[in-house]
Coordinates of C-alpha atoms in Angstrom, one line a residue:
M22 CA 0.1 0.2 0.0
A23 CA 1.5 3.7 -1.4
S24 CA 2.2 5.8 1.2
P25 CA 0.2 8.6 1.4
R26 CA 1.6 11.7 -0.3
P27 CA 2.8 14.2 2.1
A28 CA 0.3 18.1 2.3
S29 CA 2.3 20.0 -0.1
P30 CA 3.4 23.0 2.1
P31 CA 1.2 26.7 1.7
F32 CA 2.3 29.0 -0.6
G33 CA 3.1 31.8 1.7
K34 CA 5.7 34.0 2.0
G35 CA 9.4 32.8 1.2
Y36 CA 8.2 29.5 -0.4
F37 CA 9.1 30.7 -4.1
S38 CA 12.5 32.4 -5.2
V39 CA 12.1 36.1 -5.0
P40 CA 11.5 37.4 -8.3
F41 CA 8.1 35.4 -7.9
E42 CA 7.0 36.5 -4.7
R43 CA 5.4 39.4 -5.7
F44 CA 2.8 37.0 -7.1
V45 CA 2.2 35.6 -4.0
S46 CA -1.2 36.5 -2.6
D47 CA -1.4 37.7 1.1
E48 CA -4.6 36.9 2.9
A49 CA -4.4 40.1 4.9
F50 CA -3.5 42.3 2.4
D51 CA -6.4 40.6 0.0
H52 CA -9.0 41.6 3.1
L53 CA -7.6 45.1 3.2
T54 CA -7.8 45.7 -0.3
S55 CA -11.3 44.3 -0.2
A56 CA -12.7 47.4 1.3
F57 CA -11.1 49.7 -1.3
T58 CA -13.7 49.8 -3.5
L59 CA -16.2 51.0 -0.6
L60 CA -13.5 53.6 0.7
D61 CA -13.3 55.1 -3.4
T62 CA -17.4 55.5 -3.5
I63 CA -17.5 57.6 -0.1
E64 CA -14.0 59.6 -1.1
T65 CA -15.6 60.4 -4.2
Y66 CA -18.9 61.0 -2.9
F67 CA -17.9 63.3 -0.4
D68 CA -15.1 65.0 -2.0
S69 CA -16.7 67.7 -3.9
H70 CA -18.7 68.8 -0.4
V71 CA -15.8 68.6 1.1
D72 CA -13.7 71.1 -0.8
L73 CA -17.2 73.2 -1.4
L74 CA -17.1 73.4 2.6
Q75 CA -13.0 74.1 2.2
R76 CA -14.2 76.9 -0.2
K77 CA -16.6 78.3 2.0
L78 CA -14.3 78.4 5.2
Q79 CA -11.6 80.1 3.0
K80 CA -13.9 82.8 2.0
H81 CA -15.0 83.6 5.5
S82 CA -11.2 83.2 6.8
D83 CA -10.7 85.6 4.2
R84 CA -13.8 88.5 5.1
L85 CA -12.0 88.3 9.1
K86 CA -8.7 89.0 8.2
L87 CA -10.3 91.7 6.2
K88 CA -12.5 93.3 9.4
A89 CA -9.3 92.7 11.4
E90 CA -7.5 94.6 9.2
E91 CA -10.1 97.3 9.1
T92 CA -10.0 97.7 13.0
F93 CA -6.7 98.2 12.8
K94 CA -7.5 101.4 11.3
I95 CA -10.0 102.8 14.0
K96 CA -9.0 106.2 15.6
D97 CA -12.4 106.5 17.4
L98 CA -14.6 104.0 18.6
K99 CA -17.9 104.7 19.8
L100 CA -19.6 101.9 22.1
G101 CA -22.3 103.4 23.6
D102 CA -21.9 107.1 25.4
L103 CA -17.8 105.9 25.8
K104 CA -15.3 107.4 22.9
I105 CA -12.1 105.8 22.8
K106 CA -9.7 108.3 21.7
D107 CA -6.5 106.1 21.9
L108 CA -7.1 102.7 21.0
S109 CA -4.7 100.3 23.2
G110 CA -3.0 96.7 22.8
D111 CA -5.4 95.5 25.4
L112 CA -8.7 97.2 23.9
L113 CA -7.8 96.4 20.4
A114 CA -7.9 92.4 21.4
E115 CA -10.6 92.6 23.6
N116 CA -13.0 94.3 20.2
L117 CA -11.0 91.8 18.2
E118 CA -12.2 88.6 20.3
K119 CA -16.0 90.1 20.3
E120 CA -15.7 90.4 16.3
I121 CA -14.8 86.9 16.6
K122 CA -17.6 86.1 18.7
S123 CA -20.0 87.8 16.9
F124 CA -18.8 86.2 13.8
K125 CA -18.6 82.5 14.9
L126 CA -22.4 82.9 16.4
K127 CA -23.5 84.5 12.7
L128 CA -21.5 81.5 11.2
S129 CA -23.4 78.8 13.1
T130 CA -27.0 80.5 12.7
R131 CA -26.2 80.2 8.4
V132 CA -24.6 76.5 8.9
T133 CA -27.6 75.1 11.0
S134 CA -30.2 76.9 8.0
L135 CA -28.1 75.4 5.4
A136 CA -27.8 71.9 7.3
A137 CA -32.2 72.3 7.5
S138 CA -31.6 72.7 4.0
W139 CA -29.3 70.1 2.8
Q140 CA -31.7 67.7 4.7
S141 CA -34.8 69.0 2.5
A142 CA -33.1 68.7 -0.2
K143 CA -31.7 65.2 0.2
V144 CA -35.6 63.7 0.7
V145 CA -36.2 65.6 -2.4
R146 CA -33.0 63.7 -4.5
T147 CA -34.4 60.1 -2.5
R148 CA -38.1 61.2 -4.2
E149 CA -36.8 61.9 -7.4
K150 CA -34.5 58.7 -7.5
V151 CA -37.9 56.5 -6.7
S152 CA -39.7 58.4 -8.9
F153 CA -37.0 57.9 -11.6
F154 CA -36.9 54.3 -10.8
F155 CA -40.5 54.3 -11.3
G156 CA -40.9 55.4 -14.3
V157 CA -37.8 53.6 -16.4
M158 CA -39.7 50.2 -14.9
T159 CA -43.1 51.2 -16.4
L160 CA -41.8 51.7 -20.0
L161 CA -39.6 49.0 -19.5
F162 CA -42.7 46.7 -17.8
S163 CA -45.4 48.1 -20.8
A164 CA -43.3 47.3 -23.5
L165 CA -42.6 43.6 -22.6
M166 CA -46.3 43.2 -21.5
F167 CA -47.1 44.5 -25.0
G168 CA -44.4 41.6 -26.8
Q169 CA -45.5 38.7 -24.0
A170 CA -49.5 39.1 -22.9
P171 CA -51.0 42.6 -24.7
Q172 CA -54.3 40.9 -22.2
W173 CA -52.8 42.7 -18.9
V174 CA -52.0 46.2 -20.6
H175 CA -55.7 47.1 -19.6
I176 CA -55.0 45.9 -16.2
A177 CA -52.2 47.8 -15.9
Y178 CA -53.5 51.2 -16.8
T179 CA -55.6 50.7 -14.0
A180 CA -53.4 49.8 -11.5
I181 CA -50.9 52.5 -12.0
G182 CA -53.8 55.3 -12.6
C183 CA -54.9 53.9 -8.9
Y184 CA -51.4 54.6 -7.7
L185 CA -50.7 57.4 -9.5
L186 CA -54.2 59.7 -9.6
P187 CA -55.0 59.8 -5.9
L188 CA -51.1 60.6 -5.3
R189 CA -51.9 63.5 -7.9
W190 CA -54.6 64.7 -6.4
Y191 CA -52.7 64.8 -2.4
I192 CA -50.2 66.5 -3.8
Y193 CA -52.2 68.8 -5.9
K194 CA -54.7 69.5 -3.1
K195 CA -51.5 71.0 -0.8
R196 CA -50.7 73.4 -3.4
A197 CA -54.3 74.6 -3.9
W198 CA -54.2 73.4 -7.5
H199 CA -57.0 70.4 -7.3
Y200 CA -59.3 72.8 -9.8
F201 CA -56.6 70.9 -12.6
L202 CA -57.9 67.9 -11.4
F203 CA -61.3 69.2 -13.1
D204 CA -60.3 69.0 -16.8
L205 CA -61.3 66.7 -19.6
C206 CA -58.2 64.5 -19.3
Y207 CA -58.9 63.0 -16.0
Y208 CA -62.8 62.6 -16.6
V209 CA -62.1 61.0 -19.8
T210 CA -59.6 58.6 -17.7
I211 CA -62.1 57.5 -15.0
L212 CA -64.7 56.8 -18.1
N213 CA -62.1 54.4 -19.3
F214 CA -61.2 52.6 -15.9
I215 CA -65.6 53.0 -16.0
F216 CA -65.8 51.1 -19.5
F217 CA -63.0 48.5 -18.6
W218 CA -64.5 46.6 -15.7
F219 CA -68.0 47.6 -15.7
F220 CA -69.8 48.3 -19.5
P221 CA -67.4 46.4 -21.5
S222 CA -70.1 45.5 -24.0
S223 CA -71.5 49.1 -24.8
P224 CA -70.5 49.6 -27.8
A225 CA -71.4 53.7 -27.4
L226 CA -69.2 54.1 -24.3
F227 CA -66.6 51.8 -25.9
V228 CA -66.5 54.3 -28.8
A229 CA -66.6 57.6 -26.4
C230 CA -63.8 56.4 -24.4
Y231 CA -61.7 55.5 -28.3
C232 CA -62.4 58.6 -29.5
L233 CA -61.1 61.1 -26.9
S234 CA -58.4 58.4 -25.8
H235 CA -56.7 59.1 -29.0
G236 CA -57.9 62.6 -29.7
S237 CA -58.2 65.1 -26.6
L238 CA -55.7 63.2 -24.6
A239 CA -53.1 62.3 -27.2
S240 CA -52.8 65.6 -28.6
A241 CA -52.5 67.0 -25.2
V242 CA -48.8 65.5 -25.3
I243 CA -47.8 67.9 -28.2
T244 CA -50.2 71.0 -27.1
W245 CA -49.2 70.9 -23.2
R246 CA -45.4 69.9 -24.3
N247 CA -45.2 66.7 -22.2
S248 CA -41.7 65.5 -21.3
L249 CA -40.4 62.3 -20.5
V250 CA -38.5 63.0 -17.3
F251 CA -38.2 60.0 -15.0
H252 CA -36.9 61.8 -11.8
D253 CA -40.1 64.1 -12.3
Q254 CA -42.9 62.6 -10.9
D255 CA -45.2 65.0 -11.9
K256 CA -44.5 64.9 -15.6
V257 CA -44.1 61.2 -15.6
T258 CA -48.0 61.5 -14.1
S259 CA -49.2 63.6 -17.1
L260 CA -47.3 61.7 -19.3
F261 CA -48.7 58.6 -18.4
I262 CA -52.7 59.9 -18.0
H263 CA -52.4 61.2 -21.7
I264 CA -50.3 58.2 -23.2
Y265 CA -51.5 55.5 -21.7
A266 CA -55.0 55.5 -22.5
P267 CA -54.6 55.9 -26.6
F268 CA -52.0 52.9 -26.2
S269 CA -54.3 50.8 -23.8
F270 CA -57.1 51.4 -26.5
T271 CA -54.9 50.6 -29.6
V272 CA -53.9 47.0 -27.8
I273 CA -57.6 46.3 -27.3
R274 CA -58.2 47.2 -30.7
H275 CA -55.9 46.0 -32.4
Y276 CA -53.3 43.6 -30.7
Y277 CA -55.3 41.9 -28.0
P278 CA -56.4 37.9 -28.6
N279 CA -59.6 37.4 -29.1
A280 CA -60.4 40.4 -27.5
E281 CA -64.9 40.6 -28.4
E282 CA -64.7 37.3 -25.7
R283 CA -63.0 39.7 -22.8
F284 CA -65.2 43.1 -24.0
P285 CA -67.9 42.0 -26.2
A286 CA -69.1 46.4 -27.7
L287 CA -65.7 45.2 -29.9
A288 CA -68.1 42.3 -31.8
A289 CA -71.2 45.1 -31.9
V290 CA -68.4 48.2 -33.6
P291 CA -66.5 46.0 -36.3
E292 CA -66.3 49.7 -38.6
L293 CA -66.5 52.7 -37.1
N294 CA -68.7 54.7 -38.7
P295 CA -66.9 58.9 -38.6
W296 CA -70.0 60.8 -38.0
R297 CA -72.0 58.3 -35.1
A298 CA -68.2 58.4 -33.7
L299 CA -67.6 62.3 -33.8
M300 CA -71.2 62.3 -32.4
L301 CA -71.0 60.2 -29.5
S302 CA -67.8 61.4 -28.6
G303 CA -69.0 64.6 -29.0
A304 CA -71.8 64.2 -26.7
I305 CA -69.3 62.4 -23.5
Y306 CA -67.7 65.7 -24.1
A307 CA -70.5 68.4 -24.0
I308 CA -71.9 66.9 -20.5
W309 CA -68.2 67.0 -19.1
Q310 CA -68.0 70.9 -20.5
L311 CA -71.6 71.7 -18.9
L312 CA -70.5 70.0 -15.5
Y313 CA -67.2 71.6 -15.5
W314 CA -68.9 75.4 -15.7
K315 CA -71.3 74.4 -13.3
F316 CA -69.2 73.3 -10.5
V317 CA -66.0 75.3 -11.1
L318 CA -66.4 78.4 -13.4
V319 CA -69.9 79.2 -12.2
D320 CA -70.4 77.5 -8.6
R321 CA -66.2 79.4 -7.7
R322 CA -65.9 82.5 -9.6
A323 CA -65.0 84.3 -6.1
K324 CA -61.8 82.1 -5.8
I325 CA -60.4 81.6 -9.1
E326 CA -61.4 85.3 -9.7
S327 CA -59.5 85.9 -6.4
G328 CA -56.5 84.1 -7.5
Q329 CA -56.6 81.9 -4.7
R330 CA -57.4 78.9 -7.1
T331 CA -55.8 78.2 -10.8
T332 CA -57.7 76.3 -13.5
S333 CA -56.6 75.3 -17.0
F334 CA -58.7 78.6 -18.8
S335 CA -57.5 81.4 -16.3
F336 CA -54.2 79.5 -16.9
L337 CA -54.5 80.3 -20.7
L338 CA -55.8 83.4 -20.4
N339 CA -53.5 85.2 -18.3
D340 CA -50.3 83.4 -21.0
K341 CA -50.4 86.4 -23.3
R342 CA -47.1 84.8 -25.1
G343 CA -49.4 81.3 -26.2
V344 CA -51.6 81.6 -29.2
I345 CA -54.8 81.1 -26.9
G346 CA -54.4 83.6 -24.3
R347 CA -53.5 86.3 -27.3
A348 CA -56.8 85.2 -28.9
L349 CA -58.8 85.0 -25.6
S350 CA -57.1 88.8 -24.8
A351 CA -58.9 89.8 -28.3
V352 CA -62.8 89.0 -27.6
P353 CA -64.7 91.2 -24.3
P354 CA -64.7 89.6 -21.3
A355 CA -68.3 88.9 -21.3
Y356 CA -67.4 86.3 -24.3
R357 CA -64.4 84.9 -23.0
E358 CA -65.9 81.9 -21.3
A359 CA -68.3 81.2 -24.4
S360 CA -65.5 81.2 -26.6
F361 CA -62.9 79.0 -24.8
M362 CA -65.4 76.2 -24.1
G363 CA -66.2 76.8 -27.9
G364 CA -62.9 76.4 -28.6
Q365 CA -62.3 73.6 -26.7
F366 CA -64.9 71.7 -28.3
V367 CA -64.3 72.1 -31.9
Y368 CA -60.3 71.1 -31.1
A369 CA -61.6 68.2 -29.6
L370 CA -63.7 66.4 -32.4
A371 CA -61.0 68.0 -35.0
T372 CA -57.9 65.7 -32.8
E373 CA -60.3 62.9 -33.3
I374 CA -60.5 63.0 -37.1
P375 CA -57.2 60.6 -37.5
A376 CA -58.4 58.5 -34.9
V377 CA -62.4 57.7 -36.6
F378 CA -61.3 57.9 -40.3
L379 CA -58.0 56.1 -39.9
L380 CA -56.8 54.4 -36.9
Y381 CA -59.2 52.1 -35.9
K382 CA -58.9 50.5 -39.2
S383 CA -55.2 50.5 -39.5
S384 CA -53.0 48.8 -36.8
F385 CA -50.2 50.1 -38.7
W386 CA -51.0 53.7 -38.4
S387 CA -52.0 53.1 -34.7
A388 CA -48.8 52.5 -34.5
V389 CA -47.0 54.9 -36.5
F390 CA -49.2 57.0 -34.3
L391 CA -48.5 56.0 -30.8
L392 CA -44.4 56.4 -32.1
L393 CA -45.3 60.1 -33.4
I394 CA -46.9 61.0 -30.1
F395 CA -44.3 59.4 -27.6
S396 CA -41.0 61.1 -29.5
V397 CA -42.5 63.8 -28.8
S398 CA -42.2 63.8 -25.3
V399 CA -39.2 61.9 -25.7
W400 CA -37.8 65.2 -27.6
N401 CA -39.2 67.5 -25.1
G402 CA -37.8 65.6 -22.2
G403 CA -33.7 65.6 -23.8
G404 CA -34.2 69.5 -24.0
F405 CA -35.6 69.0 -20.4
Y406 CA -32.5 67.6 -19.3
I407 CA -30.2 69.2 -21.5
E408 CA -31.2 72.6 -20.8
V409 CA -31.9 72.6 -16.8
F410 CA -28.6 70.8 -16.3
G411 CA -26.6 72.7 -18.7
R412 CA -27.8 76.0 -17.2
K413 CA -26.9 74.7 -13.5
F414 CA -23.2 74.1 -14.7
E415 CA -23.1 77.4 -16.6
R416 CA -24.0 78.5 -13.0
E417 CA -21.4 76.9 -11.5
L418 CA -18.7 78.0 -13.7
E419 CA -19.8 81.6 -13.2
A420 CA -19.8 81.1 -9.1
L421 CA -16.2 79.6 -9.5
R422 CA -15.6 82.4 -11.9
K423 CA -16.9 84.6 -9.2
E424 CA -14.9 83.4 -5.9
I425 CA -11.9 83.2 -8.4
A426 CA -12.1 86.9 -8.7
E427 CA -12.4 87.5 -5.5
S428 CA -9.9 86.0 -3.8
S429 CA -7.0 87.5 -6.7
A430 CA -8.9 91.1 -5.6
R431 CA -8.3 90.2 -1.6
A432 CA -5.3 89.1 -1.8
S433 CA -3.7 92.4 -3.6
S434 CA -5.8 94.5 -1.6
T435 CA -4.0 92.8 1.4
S436 CA -0.5 93.1 0.2
G437 CA -0.9 96.7 -0.3
S438 CA -3.0 97.5 3.4
S439 CA -1.0 98.6 6.2
T440 CA -0.1 96.2 9.2
P441 CA -1.1 96.8 12.7
G442 CA 2.3 98.3 13.4
T443 CA 1.1 101.7 11.2
L444 CA -2.5 102.9 12.3
S445 CA -4.4 105.0 10.1
R446 CA -5.8 108.0 12.0
G447 CA -8.9 109.1 10.2
S448 CA -11.8 106.2 10.5
S449 CA -14.1 107.3 12.8
S450 CA -17.5 104.6 14.6
T451 CA -19.1 105.1 11.2
D452 CA -16.8 103.1 9.3
L453 CA -16.8 100.7 11.7
S454 CA -20.8 100.6 11.4
N455 CA -21.1 100.7 7.8
M456 CA -18.2 97.4 7.5
H457 CA -20.5 95.6 9.8
T458 CA -23.6 96.4 7.1
R459 CA -21.6 95.4 4.5
T460 CA -20.2 92.2 5.5
D461 CA -23.8 91.1 6.7
S462 CA -25.3 91.9 3.3
S463 CA -22.2 90.1 1.5
D464 CA -22.6 86.8 3.6
S465 CA -26.3 87.0 3.3
L466 CA -26.1 87.0 -0.7
H467 CA -23.3 84.2 -0.4
I468 CA -25.8 81.8 1.6
D469 CA -28.9 83.3 -1.0
E470 CA -26.8 82.3 -4.0
T471 CA -25.9 79.2 -2.6
I472 CA -29.0 78.0 -2.4
A473 CA -30.4 79.7 -5.1
Q474 CA -28.0 77.4 -7.1
D475 CA -28.9 74.2 -6.9
P476 CA -32.3 73.2 -9.0
V477 CA -33.4 71.1 -6.4
L478 CA -34.3 73.4 -3.6
E479 CA -36.1 75.7 -6.3
K480 CA -39.6 75.4 -6.5
S481 CA -41.6 75.2 -9.3
S482 CA -44.9 77.3 -9.8
P483 CA -48.0 76.8 -10.7
I484 CA -48.0 77.6 -14.5
E485 CA -44.6 75.8 -14.7
S486 CA -46.2 72.6 -13.3
K487 CA -49.5 73.2 -15.7
K488 CA -47.0 73.4 -19.3
D489 CA -46.8 69.4 -18.4
L490 CA -50.4 68.2 -17.7

């Protein structure tokens, strides 16, 4: 019986010849280097913030030096009723100590304020990340669903709508924008859900929902400039409301397997009568318009006219740069509401013409129509990212340029200023008070500029939000 083979010696340090020792794995070293990736990530994240904090502290340090130099130049210092004629070393040190304490107090207050703003910004960034994840995954999920299981599209439309619509109501209610929720797009969305789950065998409701979804809702992506901006929940919600309705009805009409079994109304409408379709959708639209006029423009007129609430009508009327705003401004005030409602009705019927004459018959042109609408939203979203982040980068470069210029100016003024041993004889207590005023206003302006340069901390107005409805 062969003797067992002796155990191989461990390949540690000293086993190989010297040229090959550097290839030997050191377990302790490997254990330490396994954390390098995390440390590099932490360092990359905090480098920019540490650098920004160092620049701010350097700027405040330079200002403190300027204060000290101005203090050395003081001849007559008036504290209450006490006037100091000869500035001794002890009084100078005491005054300098008071200046430093006052500055530390101001700096502590502003750091606390900036910390609160930073915490708020962190919350906003987390919400934007969640919105980005939700938007991208919804897009991917919708594409996979369309290819693998189109019969689930209307279910996804309902589920996502039941999440986004109550959330939008809550947000708009807090901002006093909830009168926007009376608009046609929300009315049609609710009608779509009613057709899906309560009256799938109603041909009239199916025709009206199909036409309005491919008409007013789909065209709103173009007219209201909806943008595919994944990190902005408001823009994602607006795009979902306007594009998912025509997407769902296109799938039901052309790609849903055995659609007549799930939606018996399709069996009753093999071909769409254009004039009957326009009449049905026009009747549904007229019902909404009458309800909108009664509950918003009549019952809540006082709040709208006082500016407490904003509606689509008041927004378009005040938008003097838009075509609709300029046209309404030319109409006498007594006829503006009637002109607006009449124009909306004509616009709604006009946008349904492609659906009733072409899209209902052809799956190819329906797909082209959806691609066109979606490409407009992608183009608008690309413009948003390029312009917004481009402007942010420009502001940062401009702030850096100003900071370098200020540092250079301070360096040159410091080199030419007098030293503590050569006190000038001409300054008074008025100079000290003016110095305090200039420093306080300069510090406040610097803090305000720092906060304003962060777009996360900027809040959009109701008008800017409405542009994506």
